[in-house]
Amino acid sequence: MIVKNEAASIGRCLDSVKNIVNEIVIVDTGSSDNTLEICKTFDAQVFSFPWNDSFAEARNFGLNHARGDWIMWLDADEQCTISDLKAFSEQLKQETELIYAVHLVNYIGKDTNPDHAFHITQPRLIRNHRGFKFINRIHETFDLTNAAPYLLNQNIPVISAVFHHYGYMDDVIYAKNKVHRNIALLQREISDQTHSPWMEYHLAVEYARLQYYEESFKFVNLSIARFVESQLMPPSLLYRLKYSVLIASGNLQPAQEGIEKALLLYPDYIDLHFYKALILYLMNQFDEALEQFEHCLAIGDQITSHLSLKGTGSFQAWYYKGLCYEQLGCPDKAADAYQKAADLSCGYEPAINALKKRHSDSATNRLFSDLLL
């Protein structure tokens, strides 16, 4: 791990792995709070590394101090949960595997609500002493080119572990000014002509967070183009961002025209199917939207290599079915859909509010009827 002033979260993180790992290697880049004191209570080895605006170099410094057969990397604002430690250990004994991904849950919003989270699988465990290094100044990732080139265009096997990431919840982003920090580092990164096309994508994400949709759209398209120029398939989450930006900025016609092409590339990506349905709904094509939301439910929520928002194949699709039924003059079907959305979620507010409004309207109508009588 690399840390700096993480006293608020580091204890929670290390407590989650203390019975899983054999050693804890901490690279500190200049903490001034009691982060290091907390780390030492977990018998962590702490090393200092002068911050040079490169997360990859700090991570690689830490790799040099790790002695175990396998290395798991985390951030201080994460927790690891493993429901079956025996199965986890058995997977690490597979001699043919060099790298594993985990199920990563990225929480967003004001509180830790499982309904407000993005899900994806992400490489987080590597076999030590096999040439793995981190690349990219920010949003660092493993360089597979030398260590495992055969995995460049393949799905990485998933191990039975879940990482919970809290670093992009509203209070954390505000407290650390993450967006502007990230933009500055990303702009430095893309000034290098040999940079990864991922950097334009990450820059587009940060601009989208600021609701600078024109800039976000420009950079996500640049990212797609640079992947193509590199003779690589643009990853699916680039198209998710592209169409979310078009929807958020009200450019529905080009979104409708383009999303079919994205679905040809990634026909199993539930979020793209959901966006197709949402575009139809926003364009007042309610019958077509209803059919598409039903298709989303048929696909269901899936944890895959695609970045997916919780509920696009379940409670969110049911909620929008309710909205469609409202517009089509079917209030009873709408109420049933809202109830289904509420039942499948952990208190999905839009559905609950829709049910409350319906009950309130019904009570008001009964009152008017009594007065007329």
JSON list of C-alpha atoms in Angstrom, two decimals, residues 105-226:
[
{"chain": "A", "resi": 105, "resn": "VAL", "atom": "CA", "xyz": [-17.37, -2.34, -5.37]},
{"chain": "A", "resi": 106, "resn": "ASN", "atom": "CA", "xyz": [-16.99, 1.44, -5.81]},
{"chain": "A", "resi": 107, "resn": "TYR", "atom": "CA", "xyz": [-19.43, 3.28, -3.54]},
{"chain": "A", "resi": 108, "resn": "ILE", "atom": "CA", "xyz": [-20.71, 6.69, -4.60]},
{"chain": "A", "resi": 109, "resn": "GLY", "atom": "CA", "xyz": [-22.97, 9.31, -3.09]},
{"chain": "A", "resi": 110, "resn": "LYS", "atom": "CA", "xyz": [-23.46, 10.45, 0.49]},
{"chain": "A", "resi": 111, "resn": "ASP", "atom": "CA", "xyz": [-23.58, 7.16, 2.39]},
{"chain": "A", "resi": 112, "resn": "THR", "atom": "CA", "xyz": [-22.46, 3.55, 2.06]},
{"chain": "A", "resi": 113, "resn": "ASN", "atom": "CA", "xyz": [-25.53, 2.21, 0.32]},
{"chain": "A", "resi": 114, "resn": "PRO", "atom": "CA", "xyz": [-25.06, -0.99, -1.72]},
{"chain": "A", "resi": 115, "resn": "ASP", "atom": "CA", "xyz": [-27.57, 0.38, -4.22]},
{"chain": "A", "resi": 116, "resn": "HIS", "atom": "CA", "xyz": [-25.25, 3.33, -4.93]},
{"chain": "A", "resi": 117, "resn": "ALA", "atom": "CA", "xyz": [-22.22, 1.50, -6.25]},
{"chain": "A", "resi": 118, "resn": "PHE", "atom": "CA", "xyz": [-20.39, 0.56, -9.41]},
{"chain": "A", "resi": 119, "resn": "HIS", "atom": "CA", "xyz": [-19.20, -3.02, -9.81]},
{"chain": "A", "resi": 120, "resn": "ILE", "atom": "CA", "xyz": [-16.29, -4.34, -11.85]},
{"chain": "A", "resi": 121, "resn": "THR", "atom": "CA", "xyz": [-13.52, -6.91, -11.69]},
{"chain": "A", "resi": 122, "resn": "GLN", "atom": "CA", "xyz": [-10.01, -5.51, -11.40]},
{"chain": "A", "resi": 123, "resn": "PRO", "atom": "CA", "xyz": [-6.54, -7.12, -11.22]},
{"chain": "A", "resi": 124, "resn": "ARG", "atom": "CA", "xyz": [-5.28, -6.85, -7.62]},
{"chain": "A", "resi": 125, "resn": "LEU", "atom": "CA", "xyz": [-3.10, -9.91, -6.97]},
{"chain": "A", "resi": 126, "resn": "ILE", "atom": "CA", "xyz": [0.15, -10.77, -8.74]},
{"chain": "A", "resi": 127, "resn": "ARG", "atom": "CA", "xyz": [2.70, -13.51, -8.28]},
{"chain": "A", "resi": 128, "resn": "ASN", "atom": "CA", "xyz": [5.89, -11.97, -6.91]},
{"chain": "A", "resi": 129, "resn": "HIS", "atom": "CA", "xyz": [9.25, -11.97, -8.70]},
{"chain": "A", "resi": 130, "resn": "ARG", "atom": "CA", "xyz": [7.69, -12.46, -12.16]},
{"chain": "A", "resi": 131, "resn": "GLY", "atom": "CA", "xyz": [8.48, -9.03, -13.61]},
{"chain": "A", "resi": 132, "resn": "PHE", "atom": "CA", "xyz": [5.23, -7.24, -12.81]},
{"chain": "A", "resi": 133, "resn": "LYS", "atom": "CA", "xyz": [5.55, -3.46, -12.55]},
{"chain": "A", "resi": 134, "resn": "PHE", "atom": "CA", "xyz": [3.06, -0.62, -12.29]},
{"chain": "A", "resi": 135, "resn": "ILE", "atom": "CA", "xyz": [2.72, 1.96, -15.05]},
{"chain": "A", "resi": 136, "resn": "ASN", "atom": "CA", "xyz": [0.99, 5.37, -15.32]},
{"chain": "A", "resi": 137, "resn": "ARG", "atom": "CA", "xyz": [1.57, 8.38, -13.11]},
{"chain": "A", "resi": 138, "resn": "ILE", "atom": "CA", "xyz": [-2.06, 8.20, -11.95]},
{"chain": "A", "resi": 139, "resn": "HIS", "atom": "CA", "xyz": [-4.65, 5.41, -12.17]},
{"chain": "A", "resi": 140, "resn": "GLU", "atom": "CA", "xyz": [-1.70, 3.07, -12.09]},
{"chain": "A", "resi": 141, "resn": "THR", "atom": "CA", "xyz": [-2.12, -0.47, -13.32]},
{"chain": "A", "resi": 142, "resn": "PHE", "atom": "CA", "xyz": [-0.03, -3.57, -13.92]},
{"chain": "A", "resi": 143, "resn": "ASP", "atom": "CA", "xyz": [2.02, -3.66, -17.10]},
{"chain": "A", "resi": 144, "resn": "LEU", "atom": "CA", "xyz": [1.28, -7.05, -18.63]},
{"chain": "A", "resi": 145, "resn": "THR", "atom": "CA", "xyz": [3.48, -6.48, -21.69]},
{"chain": "A", "resi": 146, "resn": "ASN", "atom": "CA", "xyz": [6.58, -8.12, -20.23]},
{"chain": "A", "resi": 147, "resn": "ALA", "atom": "CA", "xyz": [5.23, -10.24, -17.38]},
{"chain": "A", "resi": 148, "resn": "ALA", "atom": "CA", "xyz": [2.17, -11.82, -19.02]},
{"chain": "A", "resi": 149, "resn": "PRO", "atom": "CA", "xyz": [1.64, -10.62, -22.62]},
{"chain": "A", "resi": 150, "resn": "TYR", "atom": "CA", "xyz": [-0.72, -13.51, -23.35]},
{"chain": "A", "resi": 151, "resn": "LEU", "atom": "CA", "xyz": [-3.27, -11.88, -21.02]},
{"chain": "A", "resi": 152, "resn": "LEU", "atom": "CA", "xyz": [-3.40, -8.54, -22.86]},
{"chain": "A", "resi": 153, "resn": "ASN", "atom": "CA", "xyz": [-6.56, -9.44, -24.76]},
{"chain": "A", "resi": 154, "resn": "GLN", "atom": "CA", "xyz": [-8.02, -11.99, -22.34]},
{"chain": "A", "resi": 155, "resn": "ASN", "atom": "CA", "xyz": [-10.15, -11.92, -19.23]},
{"chain": "A", "resi": 156, "resn": "ILE", "atom": "CA", "xyz": [-8.06, -12.24, -16.09]},
{"chain": "A", "resi": 157, "resn": "PRO", "atom": "CA", "xyz": [-9.26, -14.98, -13.71]},
{"chain": "A", "resi": 158, "resn": "VAL", "atom": "CA", "xyz": [-11.23, -13.76, -10.70]},
{"chain": "A", "resi": 159, "resn": "ILE", "atom": "CA", "xyz": [-10.39, -14.84, -7.16]},
{"chain": "A", "resi": 160, "resn": "SER", "atom": "CA", "xyz": [-12.97, -15.14, -4.38]},
{"chain": "A", "resi": 161, "resn": "ALA", "atom": "CA", "xyz": [-12.42, -11.74, -2.76]},
{"chain": "A", "resi": 162, "resn": "VAL", "atom": "CA", "xyz": [-14.43, -8.51, -2.68]},
{"chain": "A", "resi": 163, "resn": "PHE", "atom": "CA", "xyz": [-12.82, -5.09, -2.30]},
{"chain": "A", "resi": 164, "resn": "HIS", "atom": "CA", "xyz": [-15.02, -2.26, -1.05]},
{"chain": "A", "resi": 165, "resn": "HIS", "atom": "CA", "xyz": [-13.78, 1.17, -2.18]},
{"chain": "A", "resi": 166, "resn": "TYR", "atom": "CA", "xyz": [-15.01, 4.33, -0.44]},
{"chain": "A", "resi": 167, "resn": "GLY", "atom": "CA", "xyz": [-12.65, 6.84, -2.03]},
{"chain": "A", "resi": 168, "resn": "TYR", "atom": "CA", "xyz": [-15.15, 8.38, -4.44]},
{"chain": "A", "resi": 169, "resn": "MET", "atom": "CA", "xyz": [-17.94, 9.04, -2.00]},
{"chain": "A", "resi": 170, "resn": "ASP", "atom": "CA", "xyz": [-19.00, 12.68, -1.81]},
{"chain": "A", "resi": 171, "resn": "ASP", "atom": "CA", "xyz": [-17.32, 13.55, 1.48]},
{"chain": "A", "resi": 172, "resn": "VAL", "atom": "CA", "xyz": [-13.97, 12.03, 0.48]},
{"chain": "A", "resi": 173, "resn": "ILE", "atom": "CA", "xyz": [-13.85, 13.78, -2.89]},
{"chain": "A", "resi": 174, "resn": "TYR", "atom": "CA", "xyz": [-14.68, 17.10, -1.23]},
{"chain": "A", "resi": 175, "resn": "ALA", "atom": "CA", "xyz": [-12.18, 16.68, 1.62]},
{"chain": "A", "resi": 176, "resn": "LYS", "atom": "CA", "xyz": [-9.27, 15.71, -0.61]},
{"chain": "A", "resi": 177, "resn": "ASN", "atom": "CA", "xyz": [-10.11, 17.82, -3.66]},
{"chain": "A", "resi": 178, "resn": "LYS", "atom": "CA", "xyz": [-9.50, 14.67, -5.67]},
{"chain": "A", "resi": 179, "resn": "VAL", "atom": "CA", "xyz": [-10.92, 15.83, -8.97]},
{"chain": "A", "resi": 180, "resn": "HIS", "atom": "CA", "xyz": [-8.65, 18.84, -9.46]},
{"chain": "A", "resi": 181, "resn": "ARG", "atom": "CA", "xyz": [-5.64, 16.88, -8.18]},
{"chain": "A", "resi": 182, "resn": "ASN", "atom": "CA", "xyz": [-6.36, 14.10, -10.66]},
{"chain": "A", "resi": 183, "resn": "ILE", "atom": "CA", "xyz": [-6.84, 16.49, -13.58]},
{"chain": "A", "resi": 184, "resn": "ALA", "atom": "CA", "xyz": [-3.47, 18.11, -12.92]},
{"chain": "A", "resi": 185, "resn": "LEU", "atom": "CA", "xyz": [-1.69, 14.74, -12.82]},
{"chain": "A", "resi": 186, "resn": "LEU", "atom": "CA", "xyz": [-3.52, 13.44, -15.89]},
{"chain": "A", "resi": 187, "resn": "GLN", "atom": "CA", "xyz": [-2.63, 16.54, -17.90]},
{"chain": "A", "resi": 188, "resn": "ARG", "atom": "CA", "xyz": [1.02, 15.94, -17.05]},
{"chain": "A", "resi": 189, "resn": "GLU", "atom": "CA", "xyz": [0.67, 12.32, -18.08]},
{"chain": "A", "resi": 190, "resn": "ILE", "atom": "CA", "xyz": [-0.84, 13.03, -21.50]},
{"chain": "A", "resi": 191, "resn": "SER", "atom": "CA", "xyz": [1.95, 15.50, -22.29]},
{"chain": "A", "resi": 192, "resn": "ASP", "atom": "CA", "xyz": [4.11, 12.40, -22.75]},
{"chain": "A", "resi": 193, "resn": "GLN", "atom": "CA", "xyz": [3.61, 11.24, -26.34]},
{"chain": "A", "resi": 194, "resn": "THR", "atom": "CA", "xyz": [3.94, 7.60, -25.32]},
{"chain": "A", "resi": 195, "resn": "HIS", "atom": "CA", "xyz": [1.18, 7.72, -22.70]},
{"chain": "A", "resi": 196, "resn": "SER", "atom": "CA", "xyz": [-1.56, 5.11, -22.47]},
{"chain": "A", "resi": 197, "resn": "PRO", "atom": "CA", "xyz": [-4.93, 5.84, -24.15]},
{"chain": "A", "resi": 198, "resn": "TRP", "atom": "CA", "xyz": [-6.43, 5.15, -20.73]},
{"chain": "A", "resi": 199, "resn": "MET", "atom": "CA", "xyz": [-5.27, 8.60, -19.64]},
{"chain": "A", "resi": 200, "resn": "GLU", "atom": "CA", "xyz": [-7.72, 10.43, -21.93]},
{"chain": "A", "resi": 201, "resn": "TYR", "atom": "CA", "xyz": [-10.49, 8.24, -20.54]},
{"chain": "A", "resi": 202, "resn": "HIS", "atom": "CA", "xyz": [-9.62, 9.06, -16.94]},
{"chain": "A", "resi": 203, "resn": "LEU", "atom": "CA", "xyz": [-9.44, 12.75, -17.82]},
{"chain": "A", "resi": 204, "resn": "ALA", "atom": "CA", "xyz": [-12.90, 12.47, -19.39]},
{"chain": "A", "resi": 205, "resn": "VAL", "atom": "CA", "xyz": [-14.19, 10.89, -16.15]},
{"chain": "A", "resi": 206, "resn": "GLU", "atom": "CA", "xyz": [-12.89, 13.80, -14.06]},
{"chain": "A", "resi": 207, "resn": "TYR", "atom": "CA", "xyz": [-14.45, 16.38, -16.38]},
{"chain": "A", "resi": 208, "resn": "ALA", "atom": "CA", "xyz": [-17.75, 14.47, -16.22]},
{"chain": "A", "resi": 209, "resn": "ARG", "atom": "CA", "xyz": [-17.64, 14.70, -12.42]},
{"chain": "A", "resi": 210, "resn": "LEU", "atom": "CA", "xyz": [-17.38, 18.46, -12.79]},
{"chain": "A", "resi": 211, "resn": "GLN", "atom": "CA", "xyz": [-20.24, 18.36, -15.34]},
{"chain": "A", "resi": 212, "resn": "TYR", "atom": "CA", "xyz": [-17.92, 19.78, -18.01]},
{"chain": "A", "resi": 213, "resn": "TYR", "atom": "CA", "xyz": [-19.62, 17.58, -20.57]},
{"chain": "A", "resi": 214, "resn": "GLU", "atom": "CA", "xyz": [-18.12, 19.09, -23.71]},
{"chain": "A", "resi": 215, "resn": "GLU", "atom": "CA", "xyz": [-14.58, 18.50, -22.42]},
{"chain": "A", "resi": 216, "resn": "SER", "atom": "CA", "xyz": [-15.51, 15.03, -21.18]},
{"chain": "A", "resi": 217, "resn": "PHE", "atom": "CA", "xyz": [-16.98, 14.06, -24.55]},
{"chain": "A", "resi": 218, "resn": "LYS", "atom": "CA", "xyz": [-13.88, 15.32, -26.36]},
{"chain": "A", "resi": 219, "resn": "PHE", "atom": "CA", "xyz": [-11.49, 13.28, -24.25]},
{"chain": "A", "resi": 220, "resn": "VAL", "atom": "CA", "xyz": [-13.50, 10.05, -24.24]},
{"chain": "A", "resi": 221, "resn": "ASN", "atom": "CA", "xyz": [-13.59, 10.19, -28.04]},
{"chain": "A", "resi": 222, "resn": "LEU", "atom": "CA", "xyz": [-9.84, 10.81, -28.09]},
{"chain": "A", "resi": 223, "resn": "SER", "atom": "CA", "xyz": [-9.37, 7.77, -25.87]},
{"chain": "A", "resi": 224, "resn": "ILE", "atom": "CA", "xyz": [-11.46, 5.59, -28.19]},
{"chain": "A", "resi": 225, "resn": "ALA", "atom": "CA", "xyz": [-9.51, 6.84, -31.22]},
{"chain": "A", "resi": 226, "resn": "ARG", "atom": "CA", "xyz": [-6.14, 6.18, -29.56]}
]
